[in-house]
Amino acid sequence: MKAAHENWGSRLGFILATAGSAIGLGNIWKFPYVAGENGGAAFIIIYLGIVFTIGLSVMLAEIAIGRHAQTDAISAFRKIGKPGWTFVGVLGVVTAVIILSFYSVVAGWCIAYIVKSAGGAFSGMDAEAIGGAFGSFIGSPVAPIVYHGIFASLTMAVVIGGVAGGIEKASKFLMPMLFVILIALVARSVTLPGAAQGLEFFLAPDFSKISALTVMAALGQAFFSLSLGMAILLTFGSYVDRQTNLGKSAVQIVFLDTLVAILAGLAILPAVFALGMDPAAGPGLTFVTLPTVFNSMPGGYFFAIIFFVLLTIAALTSSVSVLEPVVAFFTNMGLSRKTATIGSGVIIFLLGIPSSLSVGIWNDIHFIKGQGFLDSASWLTDKLLLPIGGLLICIFAGWIIAPVMKREVSGDGAPGLLTRAWLLILRFIAPVAILLILLSGLEIIAF
Ligand code: PHE
């Protein structure tokens, strides 16, 4: 028998859970560096312009499709009466499975680093030694897979609890905690002697660095950061009740996501510069540069632990949102939530194993563009599947069911100026922008 479709317990719960999806490793380990490299405040201004127009519009479209359909991402298109578009839902769910498999491996490293920092594993080491320790940890065949398993189990534990009882409840506890930790880290970082240089790297506007390439970087970052282009927001939207104002909610979610990205820059860059290190993006920053910084920072032992707790929380609320569309589909097929969660969780865990081994004993096995399994999976989703998903969503919402979308967002009356602007972006501006991201990501065009 089909289970009744679930709902969020409150609007706040919906906002926090969706913000939890958006706020992830992308905000913390990528945004500060990308902003610093691409003109600081000048980049941030462009980024703000993009997230609050194109990003917001695509987000609103996905949520509105979901609320209208009131079902999982795969069944949604049939229910709306456009069964030919079902492949968009399938694409979203497949993308979710691939993303989660490697996201969970990297999140497992974050848990390992909570344990390592608490045990004083890096004390007294310099950057080179910490880099070596990181390489040998992620390259070892067993420990990272155990941590990946722990993280995948945490994700399953939240999702098993259901929409209101699991995802919403966890978000209401974890998101405030994330903010408290982040603010503590900002306070520590900006008060270090020499912090000003990092603030300058992050915030001083350098308009000479702005080019088409910068705009592309901002677009790509906005897309990934808002978790657009897959089945997540559609699924989360299907749990929203008819009274909720979708436009206002989407603005709040985008605001929270952007706020965390900026706070992360204020937490990380001043500390990195104050201790004379070079900033970088991604795993190198997180697992090598920052532990080195913590080593010589007053209170560093404590701040290292809470930093990795912060990353784990950010990753967990994102991974939960990636698993949910998969589970929602299987529960609609008649499986119980528990069976659906454990079944898909185990498959995702198994798929993550080659990702984990690909940065160790399998590092000479290459797939896409000479990259190992993990980098290939990341490339495939980031450069290909997410933009294609986003593009199809824009076309579907803006061209195929525009009247329904208009009603979903602004009710039965004549659409206001904002709704008309939204549709304009959805129909013309966003598809062109996404197409450019896609073509430049695939290196078909260069700027
Ligand atoms: N939005 C998340 C981040 O910024 C990552 C993510 C992307 C999560 C796609 C789910 C889907 O890190």
Short mmCIF file of C-alpha atoms and ligand atoms in Angstrom, two decimals:
data_model
loop_
_atom_site.label_atom_id
_atom_site.label_comp_id
_atom_site.label_asym_id
_atom_site.label_seq_id
_atom_site.Cartn_x
_atom_site.Cartn_y
_atom_site.Cartn_z
CA MET A 1 0.00 0.00 0.00
CA LYS A 2 1.20 3.50 -0.76
CA ALA A 3 2.13 5.55 2.27
CA ALA A 4 0.42 8.96 2.57
CA HIS A 5 2.59 11.77 1.23
CA GLU A 6 4.46 13.44 4.07
CA ASN A 7 4.67 17.15 5.01
CA TRP A 8 7.00 19.49 6.85
CA GLY A 9 5.88 20.29 10.39
CA SER A 10 6.48 24.03 9.97
CA ARG A 11 7.69 26.62 7.48
CA LEU A 12 10.80 27.19 9.58
CA GLY A 13 11.55 23.48 9.38
CA PHE A 14 11.28 23.60 5.60
CA ILE A 15 13.58 26.65 5.38
CA LEU A 16 16.20 25.15 7.67
CA ALA A 17 16.17 21.76 5.96
CA THR A 18 16.49 23.33 2.51
CA ALA A 19 19.16 25.75 3.70
CA GLY A 20 20.86 22.69 5.22
CA SER A 21 20.93 21.12 1.79
CA ALA A 22 22.37 24.22 0.20
CA ILE A 23 24.94 24.92 2.90
CA GLY A 24 27.65 22.33 2.48
CA LEU A 25 31.28 21.78 1.64
CA GLY A 26 30.85 24.09 -1.35
CA ASN A 27 30.23 27.08 0.94
CA ILE A 28 33.05 26.34 3.32
CA TRP A 29 35.91 24.98 1.31
CA LYS A 30 35.29 26.47 -2.08
CA PHE A 31 33.59 29.85 -1.88
CA PRO A 32 36.19 31.76 0.18
CA TYR A 33 38.99 30.76 -2.14
CA VAL A 34 37.09 31.27 -5.39
CA ALA A 35 36.04 34.74 -4.20
CA GLY A 36 39.56 35.67 -3.13
CA GLU A 37 41.08 34.50 -6.41
CA ASN A 38 38.51 36.24 -8.57
CA GLY A 39 38.58 39.81 -7.36
CA GLY A 40 37.32 39.64 -3.75
CA ALA A 41 34.42 42.00 -3.13
CA ALA A 42 34.06 42.54 -6.88
CA PHE A 43 33.39 38.80 -7.25
CA ILE A 44 31.07 38.80 -4.25
CA ILE A 45 28.99 41.58 -5.82
CA ILE A 46 28.67 39.60 -9.05
CA TYR A 47 27.92 36.43 -7.11
CA LEU A 48 25.17 38.20 -5.15
CA GLY A 49 23.69 39.47 -8.40
CA ILE A 50 23.66 35.95 -9.83
CA VAL A 51 22.31 34.02 -6.82
CA PHE A 52 19.50 36.47 -6.25
CA THR A 53 18.38 36.43 -9.90
CA ILE A 54 19.25 33.24 -11.77
CA GLY A 55 19.93 31.04 -8.72
CA LEU A 56 16.78 32.17 -6.94
CA SER A 57 14.66 31.71 -10.07
CA VAL A 58 15.76 28.14 -10.71
CA MET A 59 15.37 27.28 -7.03
CA LEU A 60 11.85 28.68 -6.98
CA ALA A 61 10.97 26.75 -10.15
CA GLU A 62 12.13 23.45 -8.68
CA ILE A 63 10.28 23.97 -5.40
CA ALA A 64 7.12 25.07 -7.25
CA ILE A 65 7.14 21.99 -9.51
CA GLY A 66 7.47 19.82 -6.41
CA ARG A 67 4.66 21.48 -4.49
CA HIS A 68 2.39 21.35 -7.49
CA ALA A 69 3.05 17.64 -8.07
CA GLN A 70 2.99 16.57 -4.38
CA THR A 71 4.98 13.46 -5.17
CA ASP A 72 8.55 12.24 -5.74
CA ALA A 73 10.69 13.61 -8.57
CA ILE A 74 10.21 10.65 -10.89
CA SER A 75 6.42 10.37 -10.51
CA ALA A 76 6.00 14.17 -10.57
CA PHE A 77 6.08 14.60 -14.34
CA ARG A 78 3.47 11.94 -14.99
CA LYS A 79 1.25 13.39 -12.30
CA ILE A 80 1.51 16.86 -13.86
CA GLY A 81 0.39 15.27 -17.13
CA LYS A 82 3.75 15.41 -18.91
CA PRO A 83 4.95 11.80 -18.77
CA GLY A 84 7.46 12.47 -21.57
CA TRP A 85 9.47 14.53 -19.05
CA THR A 86 9.86 11.68 -16.55
CA PHE A 87 13.48 11.25 -17.62
CA VAL A 88 14.27 14.59 -15.93
CA GLY A 89 13.27 13.05 -12.60
CA VAL A 90 15.22 9.89 -13.34
CA LEU A 91 18.25 11.98 -14.25
CA GLY A 92 17.92 13.85 -10.95
CA VAL A 93 17.73 10.69 -8.86
CA VAL A 94 20.66 9.08 -10.69
CA THR A 95 22.69 12.26 -10.15
CA ALA A 96 21.78 12.14 -6.46
CA VAL A 97 23.04 8.57 -6.10
CA ILE A 98 26.36 9.39 -7.80
CA ILE A 99 26.91 12.61 -5.83
CA LEU A 100 26.13 10.99 -2.51
CA SER A 101 28.53 8.11 -3.10
CA PHE A 102 31.57 10.37 -3.21
CA TYR A 103 30.24 13.17 -0.98
CA SER A 104 29.95 10.59 1.79
CA VAL A 105 33.58 9.51 1.34
CA VAL A 106 34.80 13.09 1.72
CA ALA A 107 32.45 13.69 4.66
CA GLY A 108 33.93 10.55 6.24
CA TRP A 109 37.34 12.25 6.12
CA CYS A 110 35.80 15.14 8.09
CA ILE A 111 34.63 12.77 10.83
CA ALA A 112 38.08 11.16 10.89
CA TYR A 113 39.60 14.61 11.35
CA ILE A 114 37.37 15.32 14.37
CA VAL A 115 38.82 12.19 15.93
CA LYS A 116 42.38 12.96 14.85
CA SER A 117 42.24 16.57 16.06
CA ALA A 118 40.78 15.52 19.40
CA GLY A 119 43.54 12.93 19.79
CA GLY A 120 46.22 15.54 19.02
CA ALA A 121 47.37 13.62 15.94
CA PHE A 122 48.88 16.67 14.25
CA SER A 123 50.41 18.44 17.20
CA GLY A 124 53.91 19.73 16.48
CA MET A 125 53.76 18.76 12.78
CA ASP A 126 54.55 21.19 9.97
CA ALA A 127 52.57 21.57 6.73
CA GLU A 128 54.61 18.98 4.90
CA ALA A 129 54.16 16.34 7.59
CA ILE A 130 50.44 17.07 7.82
CA GLY A 131 50.17 16.80 4.03
CA GLY A 132 51.93 13.44 4.15
CA ALA A 133 49.65 12.21 6.92
CA PHE A 134 46.59 13.26 4.92
CA GLY A 135 47.84 11.46 1.80
CA SER A 136 48.53 8.26 3.65
CA PHE A 137 45.20 8.39 5.52
CA ILE A 138 42.97 8.83 2.45
CA GLY A 139 45.16 6.37 0.55
CA SER A 140 44.80 3.57 3.10
CA PRO A 141 42.37 0.86 2.09
CA VAL A 142 40.30 0.38 5.25
CA ALA A 143 40.02 3.37 7.62
CA PRO A 144 38.49 5.87 5.15
CA ILE A 145 35.91 3.29 4.10
CA VAL A 146 34.98 2.72 7.73
CA TYR A 147 34.46 6.47 8.19
CA HIS A 148 32.49 6.60 4.93
CA GLY A 149 30.32 3.84 6.40
CA ILE A 150 29.85 5.80 9.63
CA PHE A 151 28.81 8.91 7.71
CA ALA A 152 26.47 6.97 5.42
CA SER A 153 24.88 5.39 8.51
CA LEU A 154 24.33 8.81 10.11
CA THR A 155 22.67 9.97 6.89
CA MET A 156 20.43 6.90 6.87
CA ALA A 157 19.56 7.35 10.55
CA VAL A 158 18.24 10.86 9.86
CA VAL A 159 16.33 9.89 6.71
CA ILE A 160 14.70 6.85 8.35
CA GLY A 161 13.08 9.26 10.83
CA GLY A 162 10.98 10.69 7.98
CA VAL A 163 10.45 14.21 6.68
CA ALA A 164 9.20 16.00 9.81
CA GLY A 165 10.48 13.49 12.37
CA GLY A 166 13.94 12.99 10.85
CA ILE A 167 15.16 15.59 8.35
CA GLU A 168 13.31 18.57 9.84
CA LYS A 169 14.13 17.67 13.43
CA ALA A 170 17.81 17.16 12.65
CA SER A 171 17.99 20.45 10.72
CA LYS A 172 16.36 22.40 13.55
CA PHE A 173 19.07 21.15 15.87
CA LEU A 174 22.07 21.12 13.53
CA MET A 175 21.63 24.39 11.63
CA PRO A 176 21.65 26.65 14.72
CA MET A 177 24.68 24.71 15.94
CA LEU A 178 26.40 25.33 12.60
CA PHE A 179 25.82 29.07 12.95
CA VAL A 180 27.13 29.18 16.51
CA ILE A 181 30.32 27.31 15.58
CA LEU A 182 30.86 29.43 12.49
CA ILE A 183 30.51 32.67 14.44
CA ALA A 184 32.94 31.43 17.08
CA LEU A 185 35.45 30.64 14.32
CA VAL A 186 34.98 34.07 12.70
CA ALA A 187 35.55 35.77 16.06
CA ARG A 188 38.77 33.81 16.58
CA SER A 189 40.04 34.33 13.08
CA VAL A 190 39.51 38.07 12.64
CA THR A 191 41.11 38.87 16.01
CA LEU A 192 44.40 37.13 15.20
CA PRO A 193 47.33 39.50 14.69
CA GLY A 194 47.83 39.83 10.93
CA ALA A 195 44.25 38.95 10.08
CA ALA A 196 43.83 42.09 8.01
CA GLN A 197 45.74 40.66 5.06
CA GLY A 198 43.27 37.82 4.73
CA LEU A 199 40.36 40.21 4.97
CA GLU A 200 41.93 42.20 2.21
CA PHE A 201 42.37 39.12 -0.02
CA PHE A 202 38.73 38.18 0.55
CA LEU A 203 37.05 41.56 0.53
CA ALA A 204 39.11 44.25 -1.21
CA PRO A 205 37.35 44.80 -4.54
CA ASP A 206 39.57 44.32 -7.55
CA PHE A 207 37.48 45.04 -10.59
CA SER A 208 40.39 44.41 -12.92
CA LYS A 209 40.01 40.69 -12.19
CA ILE A 210 36.45 40.60 -13.45
CA SER A 211 36.10 38.89 -16.81
CA ALA A 212 33.72 36.50 -18.52
CA LEU A 213 35.61 33.73 -16.74
CA THR A 214 34.84 35.27 -13.34
CA VAL A 215 31.17 35.45 -14.19
CA MET A 216 31.24 31.78 -15.20
CA ALA A 217 32.96 30.90 -11.92
CA ALA A 218 30.22 32.75 -10.03
CA LEU A 219 27.47 30.99 -11.98
CA GLY A 220 28.94 27.53 -11.44
CA GLN A 221 29.49 28.21 -7.74
CA ALA A 222 25.92 29.52 -7.34
CA PHE A 223 24.49 26.43 -8.97
CA PHE A 224 26.41 23.92 -6.91
CA SER A 225 25.95 25.88 -3.72
CA LEU A 226 22.16 26.07 -4.01
CA SER A 227 21.93 22.30 -4.76
CA LEU A 228 20.17 23.12 -8.04
CA GLY A 229 19.70 20.87 -11.02
CA MET A 230 18.74 17.64 -9.37
CA ALA A 231 15.76 16.13 -7.65
CA ILE A 232 16.40 17.61 -4.20
CA LEU A 233 14.45 20.87 -4.23
CA LEU A 234 11.64 19.27 -6.19
CA THR A 235 11.32 16.57 -3.54
CA PHE A 236 11.59 19.03 -0.64
CA GLY A 237 9.00 21.24 -2.38
CA SER A 238 6.55 18.36 -2.51
CA TYR A 239 6.39 18.37 1.31
CA VAL A 240 5.38 22.07 1.44
CA ASP A 241 1.75 22.94 2.19
CA ARG A 242 -0.41 25.22 0.04
CA GLN A 243 -0.33 28.15 2.50
CA THR A 244 3.43 28.62 2.30
CA ASN A 245 4.67 31.58 0.26
CA LEU A 246 7.27 29.96 -2.00
CA GLY A 247 8.93 33.15 -3.27
CA LYS A 248 9.59 34.47 0.23
CA SER A 249 10.89 31.08 1.36
CA ALA A 250 13.28 30.82 -1.57
CA VAL A 251 14.66 34.30 -0.85
CA GLN A 252 15.31 33.30 2.76
CA ILE A 253 17.06 30.08 1.75
CA VAL A 254 19.31 31.86 -0.75
CA PHE A 255 20.07 34.51 1.88
CA LEU A 256 21.14 31.89 4.47
CA ASP A 257 23.30 30.01 1.97
CA THR A 258 25.08 33.19 0.90
CA LEU A 259 25.50 34.37 4.48
CA VAL A 260 27.27 31.13 5.40
CA ALA A 261 29.55 31.36 2.36
CA ILE A 262 30.62 34.87 3.38
CA LEU A 263 31.03 33.94 7.06
CA ALA A 264 33.16 30.96 5.98
CA GLY A 265 35.45 33.37 4.13
CA LEU A 266 35.74 35.49 7.27
CA ALA A 267 36.49 32.41 9.34
CA ILE A 268 39.10 30.86 7.10
CA LEU A 269 41.06 33.46 5.13
CA PRO A 270 42.14 35.82 7.97
CA ALA A 271 43.50 32.82 9.90
CA VAL A 272 45.31 31.40 6.87
CA PHE A 273 46.98 34.74 6.13
CA ALA A 274 47.69 35.58 9.77
CA LEU A 275 49.77 32.41 10.03
CA GLY A 276 51.55 33.00 6.78
CA MET A 277 50.01 30.17 4.74
CA ASP A 278 48.82 30.20 1.14
CA PRO A 279 45.09 29.89 0.61
CA ALA A 280 43.83 27.06 -1.59
CA ALA A 281 40.51 25.44 -2.37
CA GLY A 282 39.12 22.05 -1.56
CA PRO A 283 40.70 19.18 0.32
CA GLY A 284 44.17 20.77 0.44
CA LEU A 285 42.82 23.77 2.33
CA THR A 286 40.68 21.75 4.67
CA PHE A 287 42.86 18.82 5.53
CA VAL A 288 46.35 20.26 5.21
CA THR A 289 46.47 24.06 5.39
CA LEU A 290 43.93 24.52 8.16
CA PRO A 291 45.30 21.83 10.51
CA THR A 292 48.69 23.55 10.12
CA VAL A 293 47.07 26.89 10.92
CA PHE A 294 45.31 25.43 13.99
CA ASN A 295 48.64 24.08 15.21
CA SER A 296 50.08 27.51 15.75
CA MET A 297 46.91 29.40 16.65
CA PRO A 298 46.06 30.25 20.27
CA GLY A 299 43.25 27.85 21.22
CA GLY A 300 43.93 25.92 18.03
CA TYR A 301 43.28 22.52 19.60
CA PHE A 302 39.70 23.50 20.41
CA PHE A 303 39.08 25.40 17.17
CA ALA A 304 40.33 22.47 15.09
CA ILE A 305 37.79 20.14 16.66
CA ILE A 306 34.86 22.49 16.24
CA PHE A 307 35.90 23.28 12.67
CA PHE A 308 35.67 19.61 11.68
CA VAL A 309 32.39 19.29 13.58
CA LEU A 310 31.16 22.25 11.50
CA LEU A 311 32.17 20.55 8.26
CA THR A 312 30.54 17.29 9.29
CA ILE A 313 27.27 19.05 10.15
CA ALA A 314 27.31 20.99 6.87
CA ALA A 315 27.95 17.78 4.95
CA LEU A 316 25.33 15.77 6.87
CA THR A 317 22.44 18.15 6.26
CA SER A 318 23.43 18.16 2.56
CA SER A 319 23.80 14.39 2.26
CA VAL A 320 20.43 13.82 3.91
CA SER A 321 18.86 15.99 1.22
CA VAL A 322 20.58 13.97 -1.49
CA LEU A 323 19.36 10.65 -0.10
CA GLU A 324 15.77 11.78 0.38
CA PRO A 325 14.79 11.97 -3.35
CA VAL A 326 15.96 8.39 -3.80
CA VAL A 327 14.06 7.20 -0.75
CA ALA A 328 10.95 9.19 -1.71
CA PHE A 329 10.86 7.40 -5.03
CA PHE A 330 11.12 3.94 -3.50
CA THR A 331 8.53 4.63 -0.80
CA ASN A 332 6.16 5.70 -3.55
CA MET A 333 6.83 2.38 -5.21
CA GLY A 334 5.45 0.76 -2.07
CA LEU A 335 8.55 0.07 0.03
CA SER A 336 8.54 1.09 3.68
CA ARG A 337 10.71 4.12 4.48
CA LYS A 338 13.03 1.93 6.49
CA THR A 339 13.60 -0.61 3.75
CA ALA A 340 13.94 2.10 1.11
CA THR A 341 16.48 4.03 3.18
CA ILE A 342 18.62 1.07 4.15
CA GLY A 343 18.47 -0.40 0.64
CA SER A 344 19.49 2.77 -1.15
CA GLY A 345 21.94 3.70 1.62
CA VAL A 346 23.79 0.40 1.26
CA ILE A 347 23.98 0.76 -2.53
CA ILE A 348 25.37 4.27 -2.14
CA PHE A 349 27.86 3.02 0.45
CA LEU A 350 29.07 0.33 -1.95
CA LEU A 351 29.35 2.84 -4.81
CA GLY A 352 31.49 5.04 -2.58
CA ILE A 353 34.09 2.31 -2.06
CA PRO A 354 35.71 2.68 -5.50
CA SER A 355 35.75 6.46 -4.91
CA SER A 356 37.62 5.95 -1.68
CA LEU A 357 40.06 3.45 -3.18
CA SER A 358 40.64 5.70 -6.19
CA VAL A 359 42.67 8.10 -4.06
CA GLY A 360 44.76 5.18 -2.78
CA ILE A 361 45.49 1.72 -4.10
CA TRP A 362 43.42 2.23 -7.24
CA ASN A 363 44.95 5.56 -8.15
CA ASP A 364 46.20 4.34 -11.51
CA ILE A 365 42.75 3.37 -12.77
CA HIS A 366 41.42 6.23 -14.88
CA PHE A 367 37.99 7.02 -16.25
CA ILE A 368 37.08 10.48 -17.51
CA LYS A 369 39.88 12.77 -18.73
CA GLY A 370 42.57 10.70 -17.06
CA GLN A 371 40.93 11.09 -13.65
CA GLY A 372 40.32 8.43 -11.02
CA PHE A 373 36.86 7.25 -9.96
CA LEU A 374 36.19 9.96 -7.37
CA ASP A 375 37.27 12.84 -9.60
CA SER A 376 35.42 11.33 -12.55
CA ALA A 377 32.19 11.01 -10.57
CA SER A 378 32.60 14.58 -9.37
CA TRP A 379 33.35 15.83 -12.90
CA LEU A 380 30.40 13.94 -14.39
CA THR A 381 27.90 15.42 -11.95
CA ASP A 382 29.38 18.91 -11.63
CA LYS A 383 30.11 19.58 -15.27
CA LEU A 384 27.45 17.54 -17.02
CA LEU A 385 24.51 16.16 -15.05
CA LEU A 386 23.75 19.16 -12.78
CA PRO A 387 23.75 21.76 -15.59
CA ILE A 388 21.66 19.51 -17.85
CA GLY A 389 19.19 18.93 -15.02
CA GLY A 390 18.99 22.67 -14.31
CA LEU A 391 18.50 23.53 -17.97
CA LEU A 392 15.67 21.02 -18.36
CA ILE A 393 13.98 22.32 -15.20
CA CYS A 394 14.05 25.89 -16.58
CA ILE A 395 12.60 24.80 -19.91
CA PHE A 396 9.94 22.70 -18.24
CA ALA A 397 8.84 25.36 -15.74
CA GLY A 398 9.28 28.36 -18.04
CA TRP A 399 7.93 27.00 -21.30
CA ILE A 400 5.96 23.80 -20.80
CA ILE A 401 3.88 24.52 -17.69
CA ALA A 402 4.32 28.28 -17.21
CA PRO A 403 0.64 29.02 -16.39
CA VAL A 404 0.68 26.37 -13.64
CA MET A 405 3.93 27.77 -12.28
CA LYS A 406 2.51 31.29 -12.26
CA ARG A 407 -0.46 30.13 -10.19
CA GLU A 408 1.76 28.10 -7.86
CA VAL A 409 3.85 31.16 -7.03
CA SER A 410 1.41 34.06 -7.12
CA GLY A 411 -2.07 32.58 -6.78
CA ASP A 412 -5.00 33.17 -9.14
CA GLY A 413 -4.76 36.94 -9.57
CA ALA A 414 -2.79 38.67 -12.28
CA PRO A 415 0.93 37.98 -11.78
CA GLY A 416 2.83 40.88 -10.23
CA LEU A 417 6.03 42.45 -11.44
CA LEU A 418 8.23 40.02 -9.50
CA THR A 419 6.46 36.96 -10.88
CA ARG A 420 6.80 38.32 -14.40
CA ALA A 421 10.49 39.01 -13.85
CA TRP A 422 10.90 35.49 -12.51
CA LEU A 423 9.33 33.95 -15.61
CA LEU A 424 11.45 36.12 -17.84
CA ILE A 425 14.63 34.91 -16.14
CA LEU A 426 13.43 31.33 -16.22
CA ARG A 427 12.60 31.41 -19.91
CA PHE A 428 15.45 33.36 -21.40
CA ILE A 429 18.26 34.37 -19.08
CA ALA A 430 18.76 31.24 -16.97
CA PRO A 431 18.74 28.74 -19.88
CA VAL A 432 21.33 30.75 -21.77
CA ALA A 433 23.47 31.14 -18.66
CA ILE A 434 23.28 27.43 -17.88
CA LEU A 435 24.06 26.50 -21.46
CA LEU A 436 27.20 28.62 -21.21
CA ILE A 437 28.22 26.87 -17.97
CA LEU A 438 27.66 23.53 -19.66
CA LEU A 439 29.62 24.34 -22.79
CA SER A 440 32.52 25.93 -20.96
CA GLY A 441 32.61 23.09 -18.40
CA LEU A 442 32.88 20.61 -21.24
CA GLU A 443 35.54 22.85 -22.76
CA ILE A 444 33.53 23.21 -25.94
CA ILE A 445 33.79 26.97 -25.65
CA ALA A 446 36.47 28.95 -23.86
CA PHE A 447 36.40 32.46 -22.44
N1 PHE B 1 25.00 22.52 -1.97
C1 PHE B 1 25.99 21.69 -1.35
C2 PHE B 1 27.23 22.50 -1.06
O1 PHE B 1 27.29 23.68 -1.20
C3 PHE B 1 26.43 20.54 -2.15
C4 PHE B 1 25.39 19.78 -2.87
C5 PHE B 1 25.32 19.82 -4.24
C6 PHE B 1 24.51 19.04 -2.16
C7 PHE B 1 24.37 19.14 -4.90
C8 PHE B 1 23.56 18.35 -2.80
C9 PHE B 1 23.49 18.41 -4.18
O2 PHE B 1 28.22 21.92 -0.66
#
